[in-house]
Each structure stands twice: as structure tokens, then as C-alpha cells.
Amino acid sequence: MCGITALILADSNASASLELFEGLQILQHRGQDAAGIVTCGHKGRFYQCKGNGMVRDVFNQEHLQNLVGSLGIGHATNLVGDNFSILNECLTPLVRYPTAGSSSNSEAQPFYVNSPYGIVFGHNGNLINARDLKSFLDLKAHRHINTDSDSELLLNIFANNLQATDKFRINEEDIFTAIKGIFEQCIGGYACVAMIAGFGIIGFRDSNGIRPICYGKRENTKGTDYMFSSESVVLDASGFSEITDINPGEAIIITKTAITKRQLVEPINFTPCIFEFVYFARPDSVIDKISVYRSRLEMGEHLADQVVKKCGKNMDIDVIIPVPDTSRVAALQASYKLKLPYREGFIKNRYVGRTFIMPGQQMRKQNVRRKLNAMALEFSGKNVLIVDDSIVRGTTSKEIVQMARDAGAKKVYFASCAPPIRYPNVYGIDMPSRQELVAYNRDDDSIAKEIGADIVIYQELDDLLASCKKLNPGIKTFDCSVFNGNYITGVTTEYLDHLESSRNDLAKNSNDRLHSPDTIGLHNNFGYNGRS
Ligand SMILES: O=P(O)(O)OC[C@H]1O[C@H](OP(=O)(O)OP(=O)(O)O)[C@H](O)[C@@H]1O
Ligand SMILES: NC(=O)CC[C@H](N)C(=O)O
Ligand SMILES: [Mg+2]
């Protein structure tokens, strides 16, 4: 997953970089692999700093000072990347050998193309027709693609469409035409920000609205500043108001003098990703008019009903314990409804990031232990109900259950605010391989056995949906593909198979990567790993 942001300040002499940096820090929970900022200065020149690592590691004060200009875009990445890499081998054998969603420096965003006009681009999501796009760009548009990232493809489709207007200077109409072309050509989930040199910033969202993006305004003596962000919390924290979601299929262009909005394609099926509410987004964000915090309270409420249903009269739970951080809100509400004590039995090391979004199973496993410690005080001699927001690979739950037992728990029940995850995600979340999902081919009992719990209790999908729909009845459907395998954009078995084989942990760690060094260094890092 990724966090994207863009900012344009009314005062042309002001600097956008610090606020973009702070925005990315706030979006850090969406991606920990890489980060980047590009600003645009007085002569329409771009200034870039990007590299692998957390936001605080990529940028220092000097970098931020060197990022001059009053407008810019930023990106914090979890490198999911799609892999038209097999195609790469066929068409352009000299490009890198498949790195299959690598954490390569070269795939850190924003991406840049100099022609036409100079464009930089940041993307959250994943395209499922990347191979066709790559082929089109290579064979028809004659554009060189230098990485395995689908975001580079999106940028080049945009650039190609802008090129087709054949104008010396473009205007908003030309940009809308180019983005309409993207909607027609690119299939998948994508929320995007772009900046055109000397022109302004742009935000748009795929026609199903799968990935989130919103914008807000801030008045000051020089005029109005505007900012785009994946989540409203950034805008909130930076003093922006009138925070509005970009509609599915809508594009917004903001220059120093005007904001222009256009619904480019009619949203036939608005299906925001439900996993944003389960796990990804910060609780203090509001996405598509749904408070993430309140949706999690609702999830806790419904989960409590499931606990009663599953445990029946024999309910012998002594205490409810959340798995920090994400499940806290729901666990608290469940404890309130069940009239059972809520205790913070696991203490989280605040300096360790999120584990699910780390690349590689070994790293994820080690980090659960580094991150969480069980307090015997809360477990010893008790029947505990551990609540988590979701069980994906089961990495966290397996470790946690063992830790609870080691700390003296009598019985360990494990409840998940989301239903079993049995299908890969194709819209930007790193769940590519069915085989890696603990619920794949397992029923509740065998999942409980696999994670070592006495009982596992899952939320029903209808209840999860109700938790979000209640807060915005206007949204009729959500993307729930990881739970039910229904992909709103359609997806071929061939694509899913390709995803499975190229993006599982084994493939990601393949030695083949050695044949194609990760750091290309072309238009890229501000010094190695972003450090000068
Ligand atoms: O079954 P798994 O593959 O382990 O994935 C699920 C776990 O990963 C996430 O936690 P994470 O540590 O990423 O973030 P958090 O601190 O926000 O809960 C999520 O909240 C679950 O705890
Ligand atoms: N997680 C994401 O949103 C990934 C964005 C994009 N597909 C990339 O690989 O860089
Ligand atoms: Mg967690």
C-alpha cells in the first residue's frame, strides 16, 4: 500500500517541502519501504529526493531545504508493484530480470518523465493489465520503461496521452482528456497525484474508487493553499478544511489561480476497499464520509455478537486483550458490549513499525516478537479472548497465541474483526499468494489449530459491511475481494496465477535479483538510500 500527497501553496515564495514531509510522516502507516518528494521551483524546475526506508530516514533537513518550490508531490511506499516482468523478458531483454515487486530503490516514487512538459507522478494501487500497457507503450508509443513498477506505466500512459494533444502549452482541457484516456486504458485500483512543471498539481481516482484520495483548502493572506492526500488525517493536521473525497472517475487540477474539477467517467460501481477500514487507514481518518474510528467501533460491536454465538452459554472468557495497534478500538467496544474487562496485555515497542506490510516472512516473524511483549500479569491463569483486526498470513496470531500461553494463559480464544482472508488482493495490498494465506483451504477449526488457539472467531462479511454502510448508507458495495474473491474490475485466472508465482515470498527473495541490480540511479536517489 502507499500514501500519496500533493501540495500547492498560494505564496510562490513559500516552500512546500516541509509540509509534504510532515504529510508523509503522517501517512507512514501506509508504506514503510520507500519515500520520495518532488517539488517544483521558480523556473519550472523539479527538485527530487527519494530512497528506500522510512520517511524520517530518507529526508534530512538539508534535503528538505534543497527541495525548493511552493508546490510538490510526495509518496510513501510499500512496494507491491506489478510484474509485467515476464513480458519484459520477451520485449526488452536488457531490462532487469524480474524482481517481482522488489523493494528496489529504483521503484521508489514519485516517477519522472521529461516529455511532454515535465511530469512527476505518485500512485497508490495496482494495475491488473500492466502487461498489456507495457506492450502498448513499447510497441505503439515507443516509450522506454525502466523499472517493473506499474506506476511508471501509469505515468507513461498519462504522458503519452498528453503528447497526443500536440500542444506547445497545455490547458486543463488537455489534461482532462489525457486522464480520461487513463480511465479507458488502465484497469485496477489507482489513486494518483501528479505535477506538471510550471503548471500545477493534479489528483484523480479510478472509476470504482477502490483506493482513497481526498483534498482540502486553507485560506491565508496570500490566497488559498490546496492539498491532496490518501487520508484526511494529513489535511486535518495541516490545518486544511472543506475536506472532500475525490469521486471515482473524477479528476481535479489545481494551479496557482484556479481549481478545476471534472467527472470524467460516470462511476458505475463505487466500491471502496473495505480493508482500508479494517486495517490500513488511521482511525482518525474519514474516508468516503466514513469515520474509520467509528467503523472499527461498529466492527467491535458485531464481533461481540459473534463471540456470543460461537461460545454460547459456555462462555468462560475472563479478559479481552487487543493486539496493538489496529485492533484496539474494536476490542474496546467488544469488551464494553460483552461486559468483560479490557486489558492491554501486549505492550508494543513504539519504535517498531507495522509488521504485515514488511517485505518477507522472516522479517515479519522476527518483528512480531520485537514489537510485542506479553505481560504475564494479564495472562496468568486466565481464559483470554485476543482480538485482532484481521488474520492474513497468521504470522502475528501464531506468535501472539504462543506468547499468551508462555505468559500462563489457560485458554486462548482468537477473534478477528474481519472474515477469513482466502483470496489475493490485486488492487495494491501485498497479499498476492493464496498459499500464504492461513485461511486458504482451511476451515475455522483447522485455522485455530494452525495458529495454536483453542477457538478462532471470525466476523461475518455482512456484519463487516454493515459496520461501514451504517456510517454512509450511500455506499452500496465495497471491494471485499480478499474475503469473497469477487473482483469488481474482473481478473483473469492467468493473472492470478502469474501473481501467485511471481510475487510470493519465495519469488521476492529470489537470487535472480542479483542479475539486475536494484539501484538504477537514473533520475533517482538523492545520494544512496536517499542520504547525501
Ligand atoms: O496475519 P498476519 O499476516 O500477521 O497479518 C495480520 C496482522 O498484521 C497487522 O498488524 P501490523 O503489525 O501490520 O500493524 P498494527 O500495529 O497497525 O496492528 C494486522 O493488524 C494484524 O495484526
Ligand atoms: N502499494 C502500492 O500502492 C504500490 C504502488 C505501485 N503499484 C508500486 O508498486 O510502487
Ligand atoms: Mg496488528
Coordinates of C-alpha atoms and ligand atoms in Angstrom, one line a residue:
M1 CA 0.0 0.0 0.0
C2 CA 1.1 3.6 -0.4
G3 CA 0.4 7.0 0.9
I4 CA 0.3 9.9 -1.6
T5 CA 0.1 13.7 -1.1
A6 CA 0.4 16.8 -3.1
L7 CA 0.5 20.5 -2.1
I8 CA 0.3 23.8 -3.9
L9 CA 0.8 27.0 -1.8
A10 CA -0.7 30.3 -2.8
D11 CA 2.6 32.1 -1.8
S12 CA 5.0 31.4 -4.7
N13 CA 7.9 32.3 -2.4
A14 CA 7.0 29.8 0.3
S15 CA 8.4 26.3 0.5
A16 CA 6.2 23.2 0.2
S17 CA 8.8 20.6 1.2
L18 CA 8.4 20.6 5.0
E19 CA 4.6 20.2 4.9
L20 CA 4.9 17.4 2.3
F21 CA 7.5 15.7 4.6
E22 CA 5.2 16.0 7.5
G23 CA 2.3 14.7 5.4
L24 CA 4.3 11.7 4.5
Q25 CA 5.2 11.1 8.1
I26 CA 1.5 11.0 8.9
L27 CA 0.9 8.5 6.1
Q28 CA 3.8 6.3 7.2
H29 CA 1.5 3.6 8.3
R30 CA 0.5 3.0 4.6
G31 CA 4.0 2.1 3.5
Q32 CA 7.4 1.7 5.1
D33 CA 9.7 0.7 2.2
A34 CA 10.5 3.9 0.5
A35 CA 9.6 7.6 0.3
G36 CA 10.0 10.5 -2.0
I37 CA 9.2 14.1 -2.6
V38 CA 9.5 16.2 -5.8
T39 CA 9.0 19.9 -5.7
C40 CA 8.8 22.5 -8.5
G41 CA 10.7 25.7 -8.2
H42 CA 10.5 29.1 -9.9
K43 CA 11.9 28.2 -13.3
G44 CA 9.6 25.2 -13.5
R45 CA 12.5 23.0 -12.5
F46 CA 11.9 19.8 -10.5
Y47 CA 13.8 19.0 -7.3
Q48 CA 13.7 15.4 -6.1
C49 CA 14.7 13.4 -3.1
K50 CA 13.7 9.8 -2.7
G51 CA 15.1 6.5 -1.5
N52 CA 14.4 3.3 0.5
G53 CA 13.5 3.5 4.1
M54 CA 11.1 5.2 6.5
V55 CA 10.2 8.9 5.8
R56 CA 12.5 10.0 8.7
D57 CA 15.4 8.1 7.2
V58 CA 15.1 9.3 3.7
F59 CA 15.0 13.0 4.3
N60 CA 17.1 15.2 6.5
Q61 CA 17.0 19.0 7.0
E62 CA 19.4 19.7 4.2
H63 CA 17.3 17.6 1.7
L64 CA 14.2 19.5 2.7
Q65 CA 16.0 22.8 2.2
N66 CA 17.1 21.7 -1.3
L67 CA 13.6 20.8 -2.2
V68 CA 12.7 24.3 -3.3
G69 CA 9.4 25.5 -4.6
S70 CA 5.9 26.2 -3.5
L71 CA 4.3 23.1 -5.0
G72 CA 5.2 19.4 -4.9
I73 CA 4.1 15.8 -4.5
G74 CA 5.1 13.1 -2.0
H75 CA 4.9 9.4 -1.8
A76 CA 5.5 6.8 0.9
T77 CA 5.6 3.3 -0.5
N78 CA 5.1 -0.2 0.2
L79 CA 6.5 -1.7 -2.9
V80 CA 3.8 -4.0 -4.2
G81 CA 4.5 -3.3 -7.8
D82 CA 3.1 -5.4 -10.5
N83 CA 5.0 -7.6 -12.7
F84 CA 4.8 -7.5 -16.3
S85 CA 8.3 -8.8 -15.8
I86 CA 7.7 -11.9 -17.9
L87 CA 6.8 -9.6 -20.7
N88 CA 9.9 -7.6 -20.0
E89 CA 11.9 -10.6 -20.8
C90 CA 10.2 -11.0 -24.1
L91 CA 10.2 -7.5 -25.3
T92 CA 13.3 -5.9 -23.9
P93 CA 15.7 -8.5 -22.7
L94 CA 18.1 -6.0 -21.4
V95 CA 15.9 -4.6 -18.7
R96 CA 16.1 -6.0 -15.2
Y97 CA 15.3 -9.6 -14.7
P98 CA 12.0 -9.9 -12.7
T99 CA 12.3 -8.6 -9.2
A100 CA 8.7 -9.4 -8.6
G101 CA 7.6 -6.5 -6.5
S102 CA 11.0 -5.7 -5.3
S103 CA 11.9 -3.1 -2.7
S104 CA 14.3 -1.6 -5.2
N105 CA 15.5 2.0 -4.9
S106 CA 14.5 2.5 -8.5
E107 CA 10.9 1.8 -7.8
A108 CA 10.6 4.4 -5.2
Q109 CA 8.2 7.1 -6.2
P110 CA 7.4 9.8 -7.5
F111 CA 8.4 8.9 -11.0
Y112 CA 9.5 11.5 -13.6
V113 CA 9.3 11.9 -17.3
N114 CA 10.7 14.9 -19.1
S115 CA 8.4 14.8 -22.1
P116 CA 6.0 16.3 -22.6
Y117 CA 6.2 19.3 -20.4
G118 CA 7.9 17.5 -17.4
I119 CA 5.7 15.4 -15.3
V120 CA 6.1 13.7 -11.9
F121 CA 3.7 11.1 -10.6
G122 CA 2.7 9.2 -7.5
H123 CA 0.4 6.2 -7.4
N124 CA -1.4 4.1 -4.7
G125 CA -2.8 0.9 -6.0
N126 CA -2.1 -1.7 -8.6
L127 CA -2.9 -2.2 -12.2
I128 CA -4.0 -5.6 -13.4
N129 CA -3.5 -5.0 -17.1
A130 CA 0.1 -3.9 -16.7
R131 CA 1.4 -6.4 -19.3
D132 CA -0.9 -5.0 -22.0
L133 CA 0.1 -1.5 -21.1
K134 CA 3.7 -2.3 -21.1
S135 CA 3.3 -3.9 -24.5
F136 CA 1.4 -0.9 -25.8
L137 CA 3.9 1.6 -24.5
D138 CA 6.7 -0.4 -26.0
L139 CA 5.3 -1.3 -29.4
K140 CA 3.0 1.6 -30.1
A141 CA 4.1 4.5 -28.1
H142 CA 7.8 3.7 -28.2
R143 CA 8.3 4.7 -24.6
H144 CA 11.1 3.2 -22.6
I145 CA 10.0 1.7 -19.2
N146 CA 12.9 1.4 -16.9
T147 CA 11.5 -0.5 -13.9
D148 CA 9.0 -3.2 -13.1
S149 CA 6.6 -0.8 -11.4
D150 CA 3.1 -0.4 -12.8
S151 CA 3.2 3.2 -11.5
E152 CA 5.8 4.0 -14.2
L153 CA 3.4 2.6 -16.7
L154 CA 0.6 4.8 -15.5
L155 CA 2.8 7.9 -15.7
N156 CA 3.8 7.0 -19.3
I157 CA 0.2 6.4 -20.4
F158 CA -0.6 9.8 -19.0
A159 CA 2.4 11.4 -20.7
N160 CA 1.6 9.6 -24.0
N161 CA -2.0 10.9 -23.8
L162 CA -0.7 14.4 -23.2
Q163 CA 1.7 14.1 -26.0
A164 CA -1.2 13.3 -28.3
T165 CA -2.7 16.7 -27.7
D166 CA 0.3 18.0 -29.6
K167 CA 0.2 21.4 -27.9
F168 CA 3.1 23.7 -27.2
R169 CA 1.4 24.7 -23.9
I170 CA -1.4 22.7 -22.4
N171 CA -4.5 23.7 -20.5
E172 CA -6.9 22.0 -18.2
E173 CA -9.0 20.5 -21.0
D174 CA -6.0 18.7 -22.4
I175 CA -5.2 17.3 -19.0
F176 CA -8.7 16.0 -18.5
T177 CA -8.6 14.4 -22.0
A178 CA -5.3 12.6 -21.0
I179 CA -6.8 11.4 -17.7
K180 CA -9.9 10.2 -19.4
G181 CA -7.6 8.1 -21.6
I182 CA -6.1 6.6 -18.5
F183 CA -9.6 5.6 -17.2
E184 CA -10.2 3.9 -20.5
Q185 CA -6.8 2.2 -20.7
C186 CA -5.8 1.3 -17.1
I187 CA -7.6 -1.4 -15.2
G188 CA -7.2 -1.9 -11.5
G189 CA -7.1 0.3 -8.4
Y190 CA -5.4 3.6 -8.6
A191 CA -5.5 6.9 -6.7
C192 CA -2.9 9.2 -8.2
V193 CA -1.2 12.6 -7.8
A194 CA 0.8 14.3 -10.5
M195 CA 2.5 17.6 -11.0
I196 CA 3.2 19.2 -14.4
A197 CA 6.2 21.6 -14.4
G198 CA 5.3 25.2 -14.1
F199 CA 1.6 24.3 -14.3
G200 CA 0.1 22.8 -11.1
I201 CA -0.9 19.6 -9.3
I202 CA -3.5 17.0 -10.2
G203 CA -5.4 14.3 -8.3
F204 CA -7.6 11.5 -9.6
R205 CA -9.1 8.2 -8.6
D206 CA -10.0 5.1 -10.5
S207 CA -13.6 4.8 -11.7
N208 CA -14.5 2.2 -8.9
G209 CA -13.0 4.4 -6.3
I210 CA -11.1 1.5 -4.8
R211 CA -8.2 3.4 -3.4
P212 CA -8.9 6.6 -1.3
I213 CA -7.8 10.1 -2.0
C214 CA -9.2 13.5 -0.8
Y215 CA -8.3 17.2 -0.9
G216 CA -8.8 20.3 1.2
K217 CA -8.2 24.0 1.2
R218 CA -6.6 26.5 3.5
E219 CA -7.1 30.3 3.2
N220 CA -4.3 32.7 4.2
T221 CA -3.3 36.3 3.4
K222 CA -1.7 35.2 0.1
G223 CA -4.7 33.3 -1.2
T224 CA -5.7 29.6 -1.0
D225 CA -3.4 26.6 -0.5
Y226 CA -4.6 23.2 -1.6
M227 CA -3.5 19.7 -0.7
F228 CA -4.3 16.2 -1.8
S229 CA -3.8 13.2 0.5
S230 CA -4.6 9.5 0.7
E231 CA -6.2 10.1 4.0
S232 CA -7.9 13.1 5.6
V233 CA -5.8 13.0 8.7
V234 CA -3.0 14.7 6.8
L235 CA -5.2 17.6 5.8
D236 CA -6.7 17.8 9.3
A237 CA -3.2 18.0 10.9
S238 CA -2.0 20.6 8.4
G239 CA -5.0 22.9 9.0
F240 CA -6.9 22.3 5.8
S241 CA -10.7 22.4 5.8
E242 CA -13.6 21.6 3.5
I243 CA -12.0 18.1 3.1
T244 CA -13.6 16.3 0.2
D245 CA -13.1 12.9 -1.3
I246 CA -12.3 12.7 -5.0
N247 CA -15.2 10.9 -6.6
P248 CA -14.5 7.7 -8.5
G249 CA -13.7 8.7 -12.1
E250 CA -13.1 12.3 -11.2
A251 CA -10.0 14.4 -11.7
I252 CA -9.0 17.7 -10.1
I253 CA -6.5 20.1 -11.4
I254 CA -5.1 22.9 -9.2
T255 CA -3.0 25.7 -10.5
K256 CA -1.9 28.9 -8.7
T257 CA -5.0 30.6 -9.9
A258 CA -7.8 28.0 -10.2
I259 CA -9.2 24.7 -9.1
T260 CA -11.0 22.8 -11.8
K261 CA -12.9 19.6 -11.2
R262 CA -14.3 17.2 -13.8
Q263 CA -16.2 14.0 -13.6
L264 CA -14.6 12.2 -16.5
V265 CA -16.4 8.8 -16.4
E266 CA -19.6 8.0 -14.6
P267 CA -18.9 5.8 -11.6
I268 CA -20.9 2.7 -12.4
N269 CA -19.8 0.7 -9.4
F270 CA -18.4 2.7 -6.4
T271 CA -16.5 0.0 -4.4
P272 CA -14.1 1.5 -1.9
C273 CA -11.7 -1.0 -0.4
I274 CA -13.1 -2.3 2.8
F275 CA -9.7 -3.3 4.1
E276 CA -8.9 0.4 4.5
F277 CA -11.4 0.4 7.3
V278 CA -10.3 -2.9 8.7
Y279 CA -6.6 -2.2 8.8
F280 CA -4.9 0.3 6.5
A281 CA -6.2 3.7 7.4
R282 CA -5.5 5.6 10.5
P283 CA -8.6 5.6 12.8
D284 CA -8.6 9.4 12.8
S285 CA -9.2 9.5 9.1
V286 CA -12.5 9.8 7.4
I287 CA -12.7 8.0 4.0
D288 CA -15.7 8.4 1.7
K289 CA -17.6 10.1 4.6
I290 CA -17.0 7.1 6.9
S291 CA -15.1 7.7 10.1
V292 CA -12.5 4.9 10.2
Y293 CA -12.7 5.0 14.0
R294 CA -16.4 4.7 14.2
S295 CA -16.4 1.8 11.6
R296 CA -14.0 0.0 13.9
L297 CA -16.3 0.6 16.9
E298 CA -19.1 -1.0 14.8
M299 CA -16.8 -3.9 14.0
G300 CA -16.2 -4.5 17.7
E301 CA -19.9 -4.4 18.3
H302 CA -20.7 -7.0 15.7
L303 CA -17.7 -9.1 16.7
A304 CA -19.1 -9.3 20.3
D305 CA -22.3 -10.9 18.8
Q306 CA -20.1 -13.5 17.0
V307 CA -18.3 -14.3 20.2
V308 CA -21.6 -14.9 22.0
K309 CA -22.8 -17.0 19.0
K310 CA -19.7 -19.1 18.9
C311 CA -19.1 -19.6 22.6
G312 CA -22.7 -19.8 23.6
K313 CA -23.6 -20.4 27.2
N314 CA -20.2 -21.9 27.9
M315 CA -18.6 -18.5 27.6
D316 CA -15.7 -18.6 30.1
I317 CA -13.7 -15.6 28.9
D318 CA -12.0 -13.7 31.7
V319 CA -10.5 -10.9 29.8
I320 CA -10.3 -9.3 26.4
I321 CA -6.9 -8.3 25.1
P322 CA -6.2 -6.4 21.8
V323 CA -3.2 -6.9 19.5
P324 CA -1.8 -3.4 19.3
D325 CA -2.2 -1.3 17.4
T326 CA -5.0 -1.5 14.9
S327 CA -7.5 -3.8 16.8
R328 CA -7.6 -1.6 20.0
V329 CA -10.7 0.4 19.0
A330 CA -12.8 -2.7 18.1
A331 CA -11.5 -4.7 21.1
L332 CA -12.5 -2.0 23.5
Q333 CA -16.0 -1.8 22.0
A334 CA -16.4 -5.6 22.1
S335 CA -15.4 -5.7 25.8
Y336 CA -17.9 -3.0 26.5
K337 CA -20.7 -4.9 24.8
L338 CA -19.7 -8.2 26.4
K339 CA -19.2 -6.6 29.8
L340 CA -15.8 -8.2 30.1
P341 CA -12.7 -6.4 31.2
Y342 CA -10.4 -5.0 28.6
R343 CA -6.7 -5.2 29.4
E344 CA -3.6 -4.1 27.5
G345 CA -1.8 -7.5 27.9
F346 CA 0.6 -6.9 24.9
I347 CA 2.8 -3.9 25.1
K348 CA 4.1 -2.6 21.8
N349 CA 7.5 -1.2 21.2
R350 CA 6.7 2.1 19.7
Y351 CA 9.8 2.2 17.6
V352 CA 8.9 -0.9 15.5
G353 CA 6.7 -0.3 12.5
R354 CA 3.8 -2.4 11.2
T355 CA 4.7 -6.0 10.5
F356 CA 2.1 -7.0 7.9
I357 CA 3.5 -4.5 5.4
M358 CA 7.1 -5.6 5.9
P359 CA 8.6 -7.5 3.0
G360 CA 9.5 -11.1 3.6
Q361 CA 8.1 -13.7 6.1
Q362 CA 11.3 -13.9 8.1
M363 CA 11.3 -10.2 8.8
R364 CA 7.7 -10.2 9.7
K365 CA 8.0 -13.1 12.1
Q366 CA 11.0 -11.6 13.9
N367 CA 9.3 -8.3 14.2
V368 CA 6.2 -9.6 15.9
R369 CA 8.4 -10.7 18.8
R370 CA 10.5 -7.5 18.7
K371 CA 7.4 -5.4 18.6
L372 CA 5.0 -7.0 21.2
N373 CA 5.7 -8.4 24.6
A374 CA 3.1 -10.2 26.7
M375 CA 2.7 -9.2 30.4
A376 CA 2.2 -12.4 32.4
L377 CA 0.2 -10.3 34.9
E378 CA -2.7 -10.2 32.5
F379 CA -2.5 -13.7 31.1
S380 CA -1.5 -15.9 34.0
G381 CA -4.3 -18.4 34.9
K382 CA -6.9 -16.7 32.7
N383 CA -9.0 -17.6 29.7
V384 CA -8.2 -14.8 27.3
L385 CA -10.0 -13.5 24.2
I386 CA -7.4 -11.9 21.9
V387 CA -8.9 -9.6 19.4
D388 CA -7.1 -8.6 16.2
D389 CA -8.4 -6.6 13.2
S390 CA -7.5 -9.4 10.7
I391 CA -5.6 -12.6 10.3
V392 CA -3.8 -12.6 7.0
R393 CA -0.8 -15.0 6.9
G394 CA -1.3 -15.8 10.5
T395 CA 2.2 -14.6 11.4
T396 CA 1.0 -12.3 14.2
S397 CA -1.6 -14.6 15.5
K398 CA 0.7 -17.6 15.7
E399 CA 3.3 -15.8 17.7
I400 CA 0.8 -14.0 19.8
V401 CA -1.1 -17.1 20.8
Q402 CA 2.2 -18.8 21.8
M403 CA 3.2 -15.7 23.8
A404 CA -0.1 -15.8 25.6
R405 CA 0.4 -19.4 26.5
D406 CA 4.0 -18.8 27.6
A407 CA 2.7 -16.0 29.8
G408 CA 0.4 -18.5 31.5
A409 CA -3.0 -18.2 29.8
K410 CA -5.3 -21.2 30.4
K411 CA -7.4 -20.9 27.2
V412 CA -6.7 -18.7 24.2
Y413 CA -9.6 -17.6 22.0
F414 CA -8.7 -15.6 19.0
A415 CA -11.2 -13.2 17.3
S416 CA -10.8 -11.3 14.1
C417 CA -12.8 -8.2 13.1
A418 CA -12.6 -9.3 9.5
P419 CA -13.8 -12.5 7.9
P420 CA -11.2 -15.1 6.8
I421 CA -9.0 -13.9 4.0
R422 CA -8.8 -16.5 1.3
Y423 CA -8.2 -14.6 -1.9
P424 CA -5.3 -12.5 -3.2
N425 CA -5.5 -8.7 -3.4
V426 CA -5.0 -7.3 -6.8
Y427 CA -5.6 -3.6 -6.0
G428 CA -2.5 -2.6 -4.1
I429 CA -2.3 -4.7 -0.9
D430 CA 0.5 -7.1 -0.6
M431 CA -1.5 -10.3 -0.4
P432 CA -0.5 -11.9 -3.7
S433 CA -0.3 -15.5 -2.9
R434 CA -3.3 -17.7 -1.8
Q435 CA -0.9 -20.3 -0.5
E436 CA 0.5 -17.8 2.0
L437 CA -2.9 -17.0 3.5
V438 CA -3.6 -19.0 6.6
A439 CA -7.3 -19.3 5.9
Y440 CA -6.7 -20.7 2.4
N441 CA -8.1 -24.2 2.2
R442 CA -8.8 -24.2 5.9
D443 CA -12.0 -24.1 8.0
D444 CA -12.2 -22.3 11.3
D445 CA -11.2 -25.4 13.3
S446 CA -8.1 -26.0 11.2
I447 CA -7.2 -22.3 11.3
A448 CA -7.5 -22.4 15.1
K449 CA -5.2 -25.4 15.1
E450 CA -2.7 -23.8 12.8
I451 CA -2.4 -20.7 14.9
G452 CA -2.5 -22.7 18.1
A453 CA -5.7 -21.2 19.5
D454 CA -8.5 -23.1 21.3
I455 CA -11.1 -21.3 19.2
V456 CA -11.0 -18.8 16.4
I457 CA -13.9 -16.5 15.9
Y458 CA -14.4 -14.5 12.7
Q459 CA -16.6 -11.6 11.8
E460 CA -19.3 -12.3 9.2
L461 CA -18.8 -10.4 5.9
D462 CA -22.3 -9.0 6.1
D463 CA -21.5 -7.6 9.6
L464 CA -18.3 -6.1 8.4
L465 CA -20.2 -4.5 5.5
A466 CA -22.9 -3.3 7.9
S467 CA -20.2 -1.6 10.1
C468 CA -19.2 0.6 7.2
K469 CA -22.5 1.0 5.4
K470 CA -24.2 2.2 8.6
L471 CA -21.9 5.3 8.5
N472 CA -22.6 6.1 4.9
P473 CA -25.6 4.3 3.5
G474 CA -24.9 5.9 0.2
I475 CA -22.2 3.4 -0.5
K476 CA -23.9 0.2 -1.6
T477 CA -20.9 -2.1 -2.2
F478 CA -17.3 -2.3 -1.1
D479 CA -14.4 -4.1 -2.6
C480 CA -14.3 -7.3 -0.5
S481 CA -12.4 -9.4 -2.9
V482 CA -9.9 -10.7 -0.3
F483 CA -12.9 -12.2 1.5
N484 CA -15.1 -13.3 -1.3
G485 CA -13.0 -13.5 -4.5
N486 CA -15.3 -11.0 -6.4
Y487 CA -13.1 -8.6 -8.3
I488 CA -15.1 -5.6 -9.5
T489 CA -12.8 -5.0 -12.4
G490 CA -12.7 -8.6 -13.4
V491 CA -9.5 -10.5 -13.3
T492 CA -8.2 -13.5 -15.3
T493 CA -7.1 -16.7 -13.8
E494 CA -3.9 -16.3 -15.8
Y495 CA -3.3 -13.0 -14.0
L496 CA -3.9 -14.5 -10.6
D497 CA -1.6 -17.5 -11.4
H498 CA 1.0 -15.1 -12.6
L499 CA 0.7 -13.1 -9.4
E500 CA 0.9 -16.2 -7.3
S501 CA 4.1 -17.4 -8.8
S502 CA 5.9 -14.1 -9.3
R503 CA 5.0 -12.4 -6.0
N504 CA 5.1 -15.0 -3.3
D505 CA 7.8 -14.6 -0.7
L506 CA 10.0 -17.1 -2.4
A507 CA 10.0 -15.2 -5.7
K508 CA 10.6 -11.9 -3.9
N509 CA 13.7 -13.3 -2.3
S510 CA 14.9 -15.0 -5.4
N511 CA 18.6 -14.8 -6.2
D512 CA 17.6 -13.8 -9.7
R513 CA 17.5 -10.2 -8.5
L514 CA 21.3 -10.3 -8.4
H515 CA 21.3 -10.3 -12.2
S516 CA 19.6 -6.9 -12.1
P517 CA 20.9 -4.5 -9.5
D518 CA 18.1 -2.8 -7.6
T519 CA 19.6 0.7 -7.7
I520 CA 19.4 2.0 -11.2
G521 CA 20.4 5.5 -10.2
L522 CA 18.7 7.1 -13.2
H523 CA 16.9 10.3 -12.1
N524 CA 16.8 8.6 -8.8
N525 CA 18.2 8.9 -5.4
F526 CA 19.4 11.9 -3.6
G527 CA 22.6 10.1 -2.7
Y528 CA 22.4 6.4 -1.8
N529 CA 19.3 5.4 0.1
G530 CA 18.2 9.0 0.0
R531 CA 21.2 10.1 2.1
S532 CA 23.6 12.6 0.6
Ligands
LIG1 O1 -1.9 -12.5 10.0 P1 -0.8 -11.5 9.7 O2 -0.1 -11.9 8.4 O3 0.2 -11.5 10.8 O4 -1.4 -10.1 9.5 C1 -2.3 -9.5 10.3 C2 -1.7 -8.7 11.3 O5 -0.9 -7.6 10.7 C3 -1.4 -6.4 11.1 O6 -0.6 -5.8 12.1 P2 0.6 -4.8 11.9 O7 1.7 -5.2 12.9 O8 1.0 -4.7 10.5 O9 0.1 -3.3 12.3 P3 -0.7 -2.7 13.5 O10 0.4 -2.3 14.6 O11 -1.3 -1.5 12.9 O12 -1.7 -3.6 14.1 C4 -2.8 -6.6 11.5 O13 -3.2 -5.6 12.4 C5 -2.7 -7.9 12.2 O14 -2.3 -7.8 13.5
LIG2 N1 1.3 -0.2 -2.6 C1 1.1 0.4 -3.6 O1 0.1 1.2 -3.7 C2 2.1 0.2 -4.8 C3 2.1 1.2 -5.8 C4 2.7 0.7 -7.1 N2 1.9 -0.4 -7.6 C5 4.2 0.3 -6.8 O2 4.5 -0.9 -6.9 O3 5.0 1.0 -6.5
MG3 MG -1.8 -5.7 14.0

